[in-house]
Amino acid sequence: MNRHTFIKNSLLAGTALVSGIATPITASASNPKKEKPFHMKFSPEFGIFKELPGKDIIDQIKWGYDQGFRAWENTWLTRRPVEEQERISKTVQQLGMEFGQFVGTMNFKEPTFAGRDQSIRDNVLKEIRASVEIAKRMNTKYIHNVLGMADPKLPWDFQMANAIELLKRAAAIYEPHGIAMVMETMNHKINHPGMFLHAIPQAYAMAKAVGSPSLKILFDFYHVQIQEGNIIPTLDYAWDEIGYMQIGDTPGRNEPTSGEVNFVNVLQHVHDKGYRGFMGMEHGINRPGKEGERAALAAYRAVDPK
């Protein structure tokens, strides 16, 4: 093949990959090939991919396996009936996949951890106890609990003390079961003004104060980039207290390569440091329809560590 032909063919192949015109990735009678597993434990959420696999949740999991995903997660799992949770868990385990985080307690209106209202705090502990049985049903060791709003009526150090005390009680509930609660920092600048936990150094200080393997940080690249930036040094400093990661580019909170974060470098750095845990896909798709979903799959292949 001459140089002109080689360059022409390479450009055509590259265009097809980006635009989603390439050979369909889904396994079918005409294309029975399944994609090789990703090196990183990318963990889709229901509804991220819905045009290619269809809207049925079990079909989405099976389709995801065919694309090379070996994990799954579902933030709103507790809102699903027990029977549906069992179907999800059975499918994941039959395929040899792993189930990651779900949310045990979530409140975006009240100071659940930072405040001192005893009825609110008691309800948090009630939901945390209930989340243990769901984690057993799903065969997962990770529960994501949201720390609620800041309390503007209290000095900051009082709020920190209140949160640490309640986190210690939560960790004591999870420890006998080998479960880790993960807490996510949520940015104040765009999505969640007024949330108590909003910065990695704050989460790190609380994790150190509690000192339990059942309390770790959920490092969400989208939130960290918006609130703090300086992703790699921040990640390195907090490394020993990070238990879970989620991905999303900014602006837009869509798939990697759709925004400003260099996920090729960031994810390779994470992989080189030895992280083999979940990388939750906490985002939308930059372009609508099947073409957008194929482009998102191609983006994950492009940023998957070597």
PDB file of C-alpha atoms in Angstrom:
ATOM      1  CA  MET A   1       0.000   0.000   0.000  1.00  0.00           C
ATOM      2  CA  ASN A   2       1.412   3.396  -0.968  1.00  0.00           C
ATOM      3  CA  ARG A   3       1.667   6.292   1.470  1.00  0.00           C
ATOM      4  CA  HIS A   4      -1.267   8.220  -0.055  1.00  0.00           C
ATOM      5  CA  THR A   5      -3.603   5.227   0.208  1.00  0.00           C
ATOM      6  CA  PHE A   6      -2.454   4.496   3.772  1.00  0.00           C
ATOM      7  CA  ILE A   7      -3.144   8.054   4.965  1.00  0.00           C
ATOM      8  CA  LYS A   8      -6.513   8.151   3.201  1.00  0.00           C
ATOM      9  CA  ASN A   9      -7.617   4.860   4.786  1.00  0.00           C
ATOM     10  CA  SER A  10      -6.362   5.937   8.219  1.00  0.00           C
ATOM     11  CA  LEU A  11      -8.321   9.164   8.082  1.00  0.00           C
ATOM     12  CA  LEU A  12     -11.475   7.351   7.007  1.00  0.00           C
ATOM     13  CA  ALA A  13     -11.095   4.867   9.859  1.00  0.00           C
ATOM     14  CA  GLY A  14     -10.553   7.660  12.373  1.00  0.00           C
ATOM     15  CA  THR A  15     -13.610   9.544  11.157  1.00  0.00           C
ATOM     16  CA  ALA A  16     -15.739   6.427  11.445  1.00  0.00           C
ATOM     17  CA  LEU A  17     -14.574   5.827  15.003  1.00  0.00           C
ATOM     18  CA  VAL A  18     -15.375   9.326  16.209  1.00  0.00           C
ATOM     19  CA  SER A  19     -18.679   9.681  14.405  1.00  0.00           C
ATOM     20  CA  GLY A  20     -19.924   6.227  15.310  1.00  0.00           C
ATOM     21  CA  ILE A  21     -20.190   5.054  11.695  1.00  0.00           C
ATOM     22  CA  ALA A  22     -17.775   2.201  12.347  1.00  0.00           C
ATOM     23  CA  THR A  23     -18.873  -1.435  12.441  1.00  0.00           C
ATOM     24  CA  PRO A  24     -21.523  -1.759  15.186  1.00  0.00           C
ATOM     25  CA  ILE A  25     -20.049  -2.733  18.540  1.00  0.00           C
ATOM     26  CA  THR A  26     -23.016  -4.720  19.805  1.00  0.00           C
ATOM     27  CA  ALA A  27     -22.901  -8.477  19.405  1.00  0.00           C
ATOM     28  CA  SER A  28     -25.436  -9.766  16.888  1.00  0.00           C
ATOM     29  CA  ALA A  29     -25.994 -12.562  14.393  1.00  0.00           C
ATOM     30  CA  SER A  30     -24.056 -10.611  11.775  1.00  0.00           C
ATOM     31  CA  ASN A  31     -21.380  -9.517  14.270  1.00  0.00           C
ATOM     32  CA  PRO A  32     -21.062 -12.123  17.036  1.00  0.00           C
ATOM     33  CA  LYS A  33     -17.783 -10.695  18.304  1.00  0.00           C
ATOM     34  CA  LYS A  34     -17.764  -9.418  21.880  1.00  0.00           C
ATOM     35  CA  GLU A  35     -15.431  -6.608  22.799  1.00  0.00           C
ATOM     36  CA  LYS A  36     -12.442  -7.296  25.029  1.00  0.00           C
ATOM     37  CA  PRO A  37     -12.827  -6.243  28.677  1.00  0.00           C
ATOM     38  CA  PHE A  38     -11.687  -2.778  29.653  1.00  0.00           C
ATOM     39  CA  HIS A  39      -8.550  -2.608  31.774  1.00  0.00           C
ATOM     40  CA  MET A  40     -10.263  -0.189  34.166  1.00  0.00           C
ATOM     41  CA  LYS A  41     -13.388  -1.167  36.072  1.00  0.00           C
ATOM     42  CA  PHE A  42     -15.652   1.322  34.310  1.00  0.00           C
ATOM     43  CA  SER A  43     -19.113   1.003  35.854  1.00  0.00           C
ATOM     44  CA  PRO A  44     -22.115   2.197  33.812  1.00  0.00           C
ATOM     45  CA  GLU A  45     -25.373   3.415  35.305  1.00  0.00           C
ATOM     46  CA  PHE A  46     -28.810   2.574  33.938  1.00  0.00           C
ATOM     47  CA  GLY A  47     -29.933   4.995  31.263  1.00  0.00           C
ATOM     48  CA  ILE A  48     -26.516   6.196  30.125  1.00  0.00           C
ATOM     49  CA  PHE A  49     -26.748   3.790  27.210  1.00  0.00           C
ATOM     50  CA  LYS A  50     -30.365   3.196  26.254  1.00  0.00           C
ATOM     51  CA  GLU A  51     -30.610   3.524  22.476  1.00  0.00           C
ATOM     52  CA  LEU A  52     -28.184   0.731  21.574  1.00  0.00           C
ATOM     53  CA  PRO A  53     -29.211  -1.861  24.183  1.00  0.00           C
ATOM     54  CA  GLY A  54     -32.828  -0.763  24.673  1.00  0.00           C
ATOM     55  CA  LYS A  55     -34.536   0.482  27.825  1.00  0.00           C
ATOM     56  CA  ASP A  56     -34.880  -2.840  29.664  1.00  0.00           C
ATOM     57  CA  ILE A  57     -32.455  -2.772  32.598  1.00  0.00           C
ATOM     58  CA  ILE A  58     -31.389  -6.412  32.257  1.00  0.00           C
ATOM     59  CA  ASP A  59     -30.734  -5.946  28.554  1.00  0.00           C
ATOM     60  CA  GLN A  60     -28.596  -2.921  29.392  1.00  0.00           C
ATOM     61  CA  ILE A  61     -26.413  -4.965  31.758  1.00  0.00           C
ATOM     62  CA  LYS A  62     -25.994  -7.810  29.253  1.00  0.00           C
ATOM     63  CA  TRP A  63     -25.227  -5.368  26.464  1.00  0.00           C
ATOM     64  CA  GLY A  64     -22.699  -3.644  28.703  1.00  0.00           C
ATOM     65  CA  TYR A  65     -20.951  -6.951  29.305  1.00  0.00           C
ATOM     66  CA  ASP A  66     -20.686  -7.488  25.547  1.00  0.00           C
ATOM     67  CA  GLN A  67     -19.032  -4.073  25.204  1.00  0.00           C
ATOM     68  CA  GLY A  68     -16.347  -5.001  27.739  1.00  0.00           C
ATOM     69  CA  PHE A  69     -17.749  -3.531  30.943  1.00  0.00           C
ATOM     70  CA  ARG A  70     -17.258  -5.758  33.975  1.00  0.00           C
ATOM     71  CA  ALA A  71     -19.019  -3.658  36.609  1.00  0.00           C
ATOM     72  CA  TRP A  72     -22.271  -1.780  37.155  1.00  0.00           C
ATOM     73  CA  GLU A  73     -23.705   0.704  39.634  1.00  0.00           C
ATOM     74  CA  ASN A  74     -27.049   2.317  40.384  1.00  0.00           C
ATOM     75  CA  THR A  75     -27.330   5.466  42.481  1.00  0.00           C
ATOM     76  CA  TRP A  76     -31.102   5.218  42.931  1.00  0.00           C
ATOM     77  CA  LEU A  77     -31.175   1.493  43.685  1.00  0.00           C
ATOM     78  CA  THR A  78     -33.097   1.892  46.953  1.00  0.00           C
ATOM     79  CA  ARG A  79     -36.062   3.249  44.987  1.00  0.00           C
ATOM     80  CA  ARG A  80     -36.375  -0.021  43.094  1.00  0.00           C
ATOM     81  CA  PRO A  81     -38.546  -2.896  44.391  1.00  0.00           C
ATOM     82  CA  VAL A  82     -36.711  -5.744  46.100  1.00  0.00           C
ATOM     83  CA  GLU A  83     -37.631  -8.078  43.236  1.00  0.00           C
ATOM     84  CA  GLU A  84     -35.958  -5.753  40.749  1.00  0.00           C
ATOM     85  CA  GLN A  85     -32.870  -5.429  42.936  1.00  0.00           C
ATOM     86  CA  GLU A  86     -32.647  -9.217  43.010  1.00  0.00           C
ATOM     87  CA  ARG A  87     -32.923  -9.453  39.223  1.00  0.00           C
ATOM     88  CA  ILE A  88     -30.134  -6.927  38.803  1.00  0.00           C
ATOM     89  CA  SER A  89     -27.909  -8.695  41.312  1.00  0.00           C
ATOM     90  CA  LYS A  90     -28.536 -12.113  39.769  1.00  0.00           C
ATOM     91  CA  THR A  91     -27.718 -10.868  36.268  1.00  0.00           C
ATOM     92  CA  VAL A  92     -24.527  -9.125  37.383  1.00  0.00           C
ATOM     93  CA  GLN A  93     -23.293 -12.175  39.254  1.00  0.00           C
ATOM     94  CA  GLN A  94     -24.216 -14.644  36.507  1.00  0.00           C
ATOM     95  CA  LEU A  95     -22.133 -12.621  34.054  1.00  0.00           C
ATOM     96  CA  GLY A  96     -19.180 -12.530  36.438  1.00  0.00           C
ATOM     97  CA  MET A  97     -19.478  -8.759  36.843  1.00  0.00           C
ATOM     98  CA  GLU A  98     -19.287  -6.690  40.042  1.00  0.00           C
ATOM     99  CA  PHE A  99     -21.824  -4.287  41.473  1.00  0.00           C
ATOM    100  CA  GLY A 100     -20.523  -1.009  42.849  1.00  0.00           C
ATOM    101  CA  GLN A 101     -22.092   1.846  44.789  1.00  0.00           C
ATOM    102  CA  PHE A 102     -25.667   2.753  45.516  1.00  0.00           C
ATOM    103  CA  VAL A 103     -26.899   5.554  47.750  1.00  0.00           C
ATOM    104  CA  GLY A 104     -28.044   4.634  51.244  1.00  0.00           C
ATOM    105  CA  THR A 105     -29.044   8.060  52.564  1.00  0.00           C
ATOM    106  CA  MET A 106     -29.436  11.252  50.545  1.00  0.00           C
ATOM    107  CA  ASN A 107     -30.804  14.635  51.572  1.00  0.00           C
ATOM    108  CA  PHE A 108     -30.289  17.845  49.597  1.00  0.00           C
ATOM    109  CA  LYS A 109     -32.483  20.021  51.820  1.00  0.00           C
ATOM    110  CA  GLU A 110     -31.395  19.545  55.447  1.00  0.00           C
ATOM    111  CA  PRO A 111     -28.114  19.523  57.432  1.00  0.00           C
ATOM    112  CA  THR A 112     -28.146  15.792  58.068  1.00  0.00           C
ATOM    113  CA  PHE A 113     -24.538  15.276  59.188  1.00  0.00           C
ATOM    114  CA  ALA A 114     -23.507  18.851  59.992  1.00  0.00           C
ATOM    115  CA  GLY A 115     -26.510  19.771  62.149  1.00  0.00           C
ATOM    116  CA  ARG A 116     -27.710  18.706  65.578  1.00  0.00           C
ATOM    117  CA  ASP A 117     -31.384  17.958  64.974  1.00  0.00           C
ATOM    118  CA  GLN A 118     -31.673  14.579  66.673  1.00  0.00           C
ATOM    119  CA  SER A 119     -34.658  13.357  64.668  1.00  0.00           C
ATOM    120  CA  ILE A 120     -32.805  14.038  61.401  1.00  0.00           C
ATOM    121  CA  ARG A 121     -29.683  12.283  62.657  1.00  0.00           C
ATOM    122  CA  ASP A 122     -31.697   9.305  63.892  1.00  0.00           C
ATOM    123  CA  ASN A 123     -33.287   8.958  60.463  1.00  0.00           C
ATOM    124  CA  VAL A 124     -29.832   8.969  58.831  1.00  0.00           C
ATOM    125  CA  LEU A 125     -28.775   6.067  61.045  1.00  0.00           C
ATOM    126  CA  LYS A 126     -32.041   4.251  60.278  1.00  0.00           C
ATOM    127  CA  GLU A 127     -31.379   4.517  56.531  1.00  0.00           C
ATOM    128  CA  ILE A 128     -27.760   3.450  57.020  1.00  0.00           C
ATOM    129  CA  ARG A 129     -28.858   0.304  58.878  1.00  0.00           C
ATOM    130  CA  ALA A 130     -31.357  -0.480  56.104  1.00  0.00           C
ATOM    131  CA  SER A 131     -28.632  -0.078  53.464  1.00  0.00           C
ATOM    132  CA  VAL A 132     -26.688  -3.013  54.929  1.00  0.00           C
ATOM    133  CA  GLU A 133     -29.323  -5.516  53.807  1.00  0.00           C
ATOM    134  CA  ILE A 134     -29.430  -4.001  50.326  1.00  0.00           C
ATOM    135  CA  ALA A 135     -25.637  -4.230  50.066  1.00  0.00           C
ATOM    136  CA  LYS A 136     -25.825  -7.925  50.986  1.00  0.00           C
ATOM    137  CA  ARG A 137     -28.519  -8.460  48.369  1.00  0.00           C
ATOM    138  CA  MET A 138     -26.345  -6.808  45.722  1.00  0.00           C
ATOM    139  CA  ASN A 139     -23.124  -8.474  46.896  1.00  0.00           C
ATOM    140  CA  THR A 140     -21.399  -5.089  47.120  1.00  0.00           C
ATOM    141  CA  LYS A 141     -19.108  -3.549  49.709  1.00  0.00           C
ATOM    142  CA  TYR A 142     -19.682   0.106  48.793  1.00  0.00           C
ATOM    143  CA  ILE A 143     -22.489   2.366  49.935  1.00  0.00           C
ATOM    144  CA  HIS A 144     -22.522   6.038  49.017  1.00  0.00           C
ATOM    145  CA  ASN A 145     -24.035   8.282  51.683  1.00  0.00           C
ATOM    146  CA  VAL A 146     -24.618  11.975  51.003  1.00  0.00           C
ATOM    147  CA  LEU A 147     -23.705  14.278  53.910  1.00  0.00           C
ATOM    148  CA  GLY A 148     -26.477  16.800  53.338  1.00  0.00           C
ATOM    149  CA  MET A 149     -26.509  20.581  53.577  1.00  0.00           C
ATOM    150  CA  ALA A 150     -24.299  22.823  55.659  1.00  0.00           C
ATOM    151  CA  ASP A 151     -25.936  24.451  58.684  1.00  0.00           C
ATOM    152  CA  PRO A 152     -25.587  28.255  58.371  1.00  0.00           C
ATOM    153  CA  LYS A 153     -26.639  28.664  62.023  1.00  0.00           C
ATOM    154  CA  LEU A 154     -23.568  26.855  63.328  1.00  0.00           C
ATOM    155  CA  PRO A 155     -19.877  27.778  63.226  1.00  0.00           C
ATOM    156  CA  TRP A 156     -17.946  25.611  60.790  1.00  0.00           C
ATOM    157  CA  ASP A 157     -15.937  23.743  63.419  1.00  0.00           C
ATOM    158  CA  PHE A 158     -19.126  22.709  65.238  1.00  0.00           C
ATOM    159  CA  GLN A 159     -20.464  21.359  61.943  1.00  0.00           C
ATOM    160  CA  MET A 160     -17.270  19.379  61.381  1.00  0.00           C
ATOM    161  CA  ALA A 161     -17.491  17.930  64.883  1.00  0.00           C
ATOM    162  CA  ASN A 162     -21.139  16.950  64.358  1.00  0.00           C
ATOM    163  CA  ALA A 163     -20.337  15.255  61.047  1.00  0.00           C
ATOM    164  CA  ILE A 164     -17.365  13.339  62.429  1.00  0.00           C
ATOM    165  CA  GLU A 165     -19.436  12.056  65.348  1.00  0.00           C
ATOM    166  CA  LEU A 166     -22.188  10.777  63.055  1.00  0.00           C
ATOM    167  CA  LEU A 167     -19.668   9.306  60.619  1.00  0.00           C
ATOM    168  CA  LYS A 168     -18.127   7.317  63.473  1.00  0.00           C
ATOM    169  CA  ARG A 169     -21.545   5.858  64.267  1.00  0.00           C
ATOM    170  CA  ALA A 170     -22.119   5.031  60.598  1.00  0.00           C
ATOM    171  CA  ALA A 171     -18.729   3.312  60.336  1.00  0.00           C
ATOM    172  CA  ALA A 172     -19.522   1.255  63.440  1.00  0.00           C
ATOM    173  CA  ILE A 173     -22.668  -0.038  61.712  1.00  0.00           C
ATOM    174  CA  TYR A 174     -20.781  -1.014  58.550  1.00  0.00           C
ATOM    175  CA  GLU A 175     -17.580  -2.433  60.047  1.00  0.00           C
ATOM    176  CA  PRO A 176     -18.971  -5.850  61.129  1.00  0.00           C
ATOM    177  CA  HIS A 177     -20.139  -6.433  57.556  1.00  0.00           C
ATOM    178  CA  GLY A 178     -16.936  -5.351  55.813  1.00  0.00           C
ATOM    179  CA  ILE A 179     -18.805  -2.527  54.075  1.00  0.00           C
ATOM    180  CA  ALA A 180     -17.233   0.828  53.244  1.00  0.00           C
ATOM    181  CA  MET A 181     -19.287   3.999  53.246  1.00  0.00           C
ATOM    182  CA  VAL A 182     -17.991   6.421  50.626  1.00  0.00           C
ATOM    183  CA  MET A 183     -18.630  10.172  50.874  1.00  0.00           C
ATOM    184  CA  GLU A 184     -18.582  12.403  47.816  1.00  0.00           C
ATOM    185  CA  THR A 185     -17.508  16.026  47.644  1.00  0.00           C
ATOM    186  CA  MET A 186     -20.040  18.067  45.656  1.00  0.00           C
ATOM    187  CA  ASN A 187     -19.109  21.347  44.023  1.00  0.00           C
ATOM    188  CA  HIS A 188     -20.612  24.628  45.228  1.00  0.00           C
ATOM    189  CA  LYS A 189     -19.984  26.526  42.019  1.00  0.00           C
ATOM    190  CA  ILE A 190     -22.442  24.928  39.597  1.00  0.00           C
ATOM    191  CA  ASN A 191     -24.427  21.974  40.902  1.00  0.00           C
ATOM    192  CA  HIS A 192     -24.788  21.954  44.687  1.00  0.00           C
ATOM    193  CA  PRO A 193     -24.403  25.309  46.449  1.00  0.00           C
ATOM    194  CA  GLY A 194     -24.727  24.948  50.188  1.00  0.00           C
ATOM    195  CA  MET A 195     -23.773  21.279  50.508  1.00  0.00           C
ATOM    196  CA  PHE A 196     -21.688  20.535  53.594  1.00  0.00           C
ATOM    197  CA  LEU A 197     -19.056  18.318  51.970  1.00  0.00           C
ATOM    198  CA  HIS A 198     -17.585  20.134  48.987  1.00  0.00           C
ATOM    199  CA  ALA A 199     -13.785  19.752  48.981  1.00  0.00           C
ATOM    200  CA  ILE A 200     -11.347  16.843  49.060  1.00  0.00           C
ATOM    201  CA  PRO A 201      -9.173  18.244  51.892  1.00  0.00           C
ATOM    202  CA  GLN A 202     -12.317  18.487  54.040  1.00  0.00           C
ATOM    203  CA  ALA A 203     -13.265  14.876  53.263  1.00  0.00           C
ATOM    204  CA  TYR A 204      -9.694  13.768  53.937  1.00  0.00           C
ATOM    205  CA  ALA A 205      -9.668  15.453  57.349  1.00  0.00           C
ATOM    206  CA  MET A 206     -12.918  13.725  58.329  1.00  0.00           C
ATOM    207  CA  ALA A 207     -11.759  10.320  57.092  1.00  0.00           C
ATOM    208  CA  LYS A 208      -8.576  10.694  59.155  1.00  0.00           C
ATOM    209  CA  ALA A 209     -10.570  11.790  62.201  1.00  0.00           C
ATOM    210  CA  VAL A 210     -12.871   8.744  61.989  1.00  0.00           C
ATOM    211  CA  GLY A 211      -9.980   6.387  61.221  1.00  0.00           C
ATOM    212  CA  SER A 212     -12.049   3.446  59.988  1.00  0.00           C
ATOM    213  CA  PRO A 213     -11.745   1.219  56.906  1.00  0.00           C
ATOM    214  CA  SER A 214     -15.515   1.603  56.673  1.00  0.00           C
ATOM    215  CA  LEU A 215     -15.282   5.294  55.786  1.00  0.00           C
ATOM    216  CA  LYS A 216     -13.588   6.385  52.565  1.00  0.00           C
ATOM    217  CA  ILE A 217     -13.712   9.193  50.011  1.00  0.00           C
ATOM    218  CA  LEU A 218     -15.580   9.001  46.720  1.00  0.00           C
ATOM    219  CA  PHE A 219     -13.394  10.998  44.317  1.00  0.00           C
ATOM    220  CA  ASP A 220     -15.625  12.351  41.545  1.00  0.00           C
ATOM    221  CA  PHE A 221     -13.446  13.951  38.859  1.00  0.00           C
ATOM    222  CA  TYR A 222     -16.264  16.193  37.656  1.00  0.00           C
ATOM    223  CA  HIS A 223     -16.857  17.787  41.062  1.00  0.00           C
ATOM    224  CA  VAL A 224     -13.164  18.026  41.924  1.00  0.00           C
ATOM    225  CA  GLN A 225     -12.296  19.745  38.643  1.00  0.00           C
ATOM    226  CA  ILE A 226     -14.993  22.377  39.144  1.00  0.00           C
ATOM    227  CA  GLN A 227     -14.458  23.013  42.846  1.00  0.00           C
ATOM    228  CA  GLU A 228     -10.698  22.672  43.143  1.00  0.00           C
ATOM    229  CA  GLY A 229      -8.915  21.706  39.918  1.00  0.00           C
ATOM    230  CA  ASN A 230      -5.332  20.491  40.407  1.00  0.00           C
ATOM    231  CA  ILE A 231      -6.667  16.954  40.010  1.00  0.00           C
ATOM    232  CA  ILE A 232      -3.552  14.780  40.083  1.00  0.00           C
ATOM    233  CA  PRO A 233      -1.799  16.418  43.083  1.00  0.00           C
ATOM    234  CA  THR A 234      -5.093  16.479  45.013  1.00  0.00           C
ATOM    235  CA  LEU A 235      -5.697  12.833  44.228  1.00  0.00           C
ATOM    236  CA  ASP A 236      -2.155  11.897  45.256  1.00  0.00           C
ATOM    237  CA  TYR A 237      -2.407  13.659  48.616  1.00  0.00           C
ATOM    238  CA  ALA A 238      -5.728  12.017  49.490  1.00  0.00           C
ATOM    239  CA  TRP A 239      -4.803   8.657  47.973  1.00  0.00           C
ATOM    240  CA  ASP A 240      -4.786   6.575  51.143  1.00  0.00           C
ATOM    241  CA  GLU A 241      -8.364   7.582  51.987  1.00  0.00           C
ATOM    242  CA  ILE A 242      -9.904   7.198  48.514  1.00  0.00           C
ATOM    243  CA  GLY A 243     -12.124   4.134  48.196  1.00  0.00           C
ATOM    244  CA  TYR A 244     -14.132   4.801  45.045  1.00  0.00           C
ATOM    245  CA  MET A 245     -13.968   7.001  41.949  1.00  0.00           C
ATOM    246  CA  GLN A 246     -16.506   8.413  39.522  1.00  0.00           C
ATOM    247  CA  ILE A 247     -15.918   9.989  36.148  1.00  0.00           C
ATOM    248  CA  GLY A 248     -17.499  12.847  34.232  1.00  0.00           C
ATOM    249  CA  ASP A 249     -15.981  15.564  32.067  1.00  0.00           C
ATOM    250  CA  THR A 250     -16.582  19.285  32.397  1.00  0.00           C
ATOM    251  CA  PRO A 251     -18.255  21.404  31.185  1.00  0.00           C
ATOM    252  CA  GLY A 252     -21.421  19.415  30.658  1.00  0.00           C
ATOM    253  CA  ARG A 253     -20.829  16.349  32.859  1.00  0.00           C
ATOM    254  CA  ASN A 254     -20.570  13.998  29.932  1.00  0.00           C
ATOM    255  CA  GLU A 255     -18.249  11.202  28.822  1.00  0.00           C
ATOM    256  CA  PRO A 256     -14.444  11.541  28.797  1.00  0.00           C
ATOM    257  CA  THR A 257     -12.960  13.558  25.884  1.00  0.00           C
ATOM    258  CA  SER A 258     -16.096  15.736  25.694  1.00  0.00           C
ATOM    259  CA  GLY A 259     -14.630  18.472  27.900  1.00  0.00           C
ATOM    260  CA  GLU A 260     -11.460  19.902  29.386  1.00  0.00           C
ATOM    261  CA  VAL A 261     -10.070  17.082  31.560  1.00  0.00           C
ATOM    262  CA  ASN A 262      -7.201  15.066  30.082  1.00  0.00           C
ATOM    263  CA  PHE A 263      -8.549  11.680  31.080  1.00  0.00           C
ATOM    264  CA  VAL A 264      -5.894   9.802  29.111  1.00  0.00           C
ATOM    265  CA  ASN A 265      -3.263  11.153  31.503  1.00  0.00           C
ATOM    266  CA  VAL A 266      -5.425  11.157  34.616  1.00  0.00           C
ATOM    267  CA  LEU A 267      -6.661   7.578  34.295  1.00  0.00           C
ATOM    268  CA  GLN A 268      -3.237   6.268  33.333  1.00  0.00           C
ATOM    269  CA  HIS A 269      -1.880   7.953  36.468  1.00  0.00           C
ATOM    270  CA  VAL A 270      -4.581   6.333  38.599  1.00  0.00           C
ATOM    271  CA  HIS A 271      -3.911   2.934  37.032  1.00  0.00           C
ATOM    272  CA  ASP A 272      -0.137   3.261  37.431  1.00  0.00           C
ATOM    273  CA  LYS A 273      -0.621   3.993  41.139  1.00  0.00           C
ATOM    274  CA  GLY A 274      -2.345   0.636  41.455  1.00  0.00           C
ATOM    275  CA  TYR A 275      -6.028   1.550  41.588  1.00  0.00           C
ATOM    276  CA  ARG A 276      -8.158  -1.380  40.420  1.00  0.00           C
ATOM    277  CA  GLY A 277     -11.435  -0.302  41.966  1.00  0.00           C
ATOM    278  CA  PHE A 278     -14.662   1.007  40.494  1.00  0.00           C
ATOM    279  CA  MET A 279     -14.735   3.954  38.118  1.00  0.00           C
ATOM    280  CA  GLY A 280     -18.404   4.901  38.169  1.00  0.00           C
ATOM    281  CA  MET A 281     -19.739   6.518  35.009  1.00  0.00           C
ATOM    282  CA  GLU A 282     -21.562   9.420  36.641  1.00  0.00           C
ATOM    283  CA  HIS A 283     -22.451  11.408  33.547  1.00  0.00           C
ATOM    284  CA  GLY A 284     -24.610  11.855  30.469  1.00  0.00           C
ATOM    285  CA  ILE A 285     -23.849  11.485  26.768  1.00  0.00           C
ATOM    286  CA  ASN A 286     -22.608  14.497  24.826  1.00  0.00           C
ATOM    287  CA  ARG A 287     -24.548  13.727  21.633  1.00  0.00           C
ATOM    288  CA  PRO A 288     -28.034  12.207  21.367  1.00  0.00           C
ATOM    289  CA  GLY A 289     -29.042   8.869  19.893  1.00  0.00           C
ATOM    290  CA  LYS A 290     -27.124   5.796  18.848  1.00  0.00           C
ATOM    291  CA  GLU A 291     -24.393   7.839  17.194  1.00  0.00           C
ATOM    292  CA  GLY A 292     -23.695   9.604  20.486  1.00  0.00           C
ATOM    293  CA  GLU A 293     -23.614   6.324  22.408  1.00  0.00           C
ATOM    294  CA  ARG A 294     -21.170   4.782  19.931  1.00  0.00           C
ATOM    295  CA  ALA A 295     -18.988   7.868  20.225  1.00  0.00           C
ATOM    296  CA  ALA A 296     -19.054   7.537  24.030  1.00  0.00           C
ATOM    297  CA  LEU A 297     -17.968   3.887  23.783  1.00  0.00           C
ATOM    298  CA  ALA A 298     -15.132   4.918  21.499  1.00  0.00           C
ATOM    299  CA  ALA A 299     -14.119   7.585  24.004  1.00  0.00           C
ATOM    300  CA  TYR A 300     -13.870   5.001  26.786  1.00  0.00           C
ATOM    301  CA  ARG A 301     -11.658   2.828  24.602  1.00  0.00           C
ATOM    302  CA  ALA A 302      -9.470   5.868  23.967  1.00  0.00           C
ATOM    303  CA  VAL A 303      -8.949   6.677  27.666  1.00  0.00           C
ATOM    304  CA  ASP A 304      -8.737   3.120  29.010  1.00  0.00           C
ATOM    305  CA  PRO A 305      -5.299   2.701  30.644  1.00  0.00           C
ATOM    306  CA  LYS A 306      -2.814   0.427  28.965  1.00  0.00           C
TER     307      LYS A 306
END
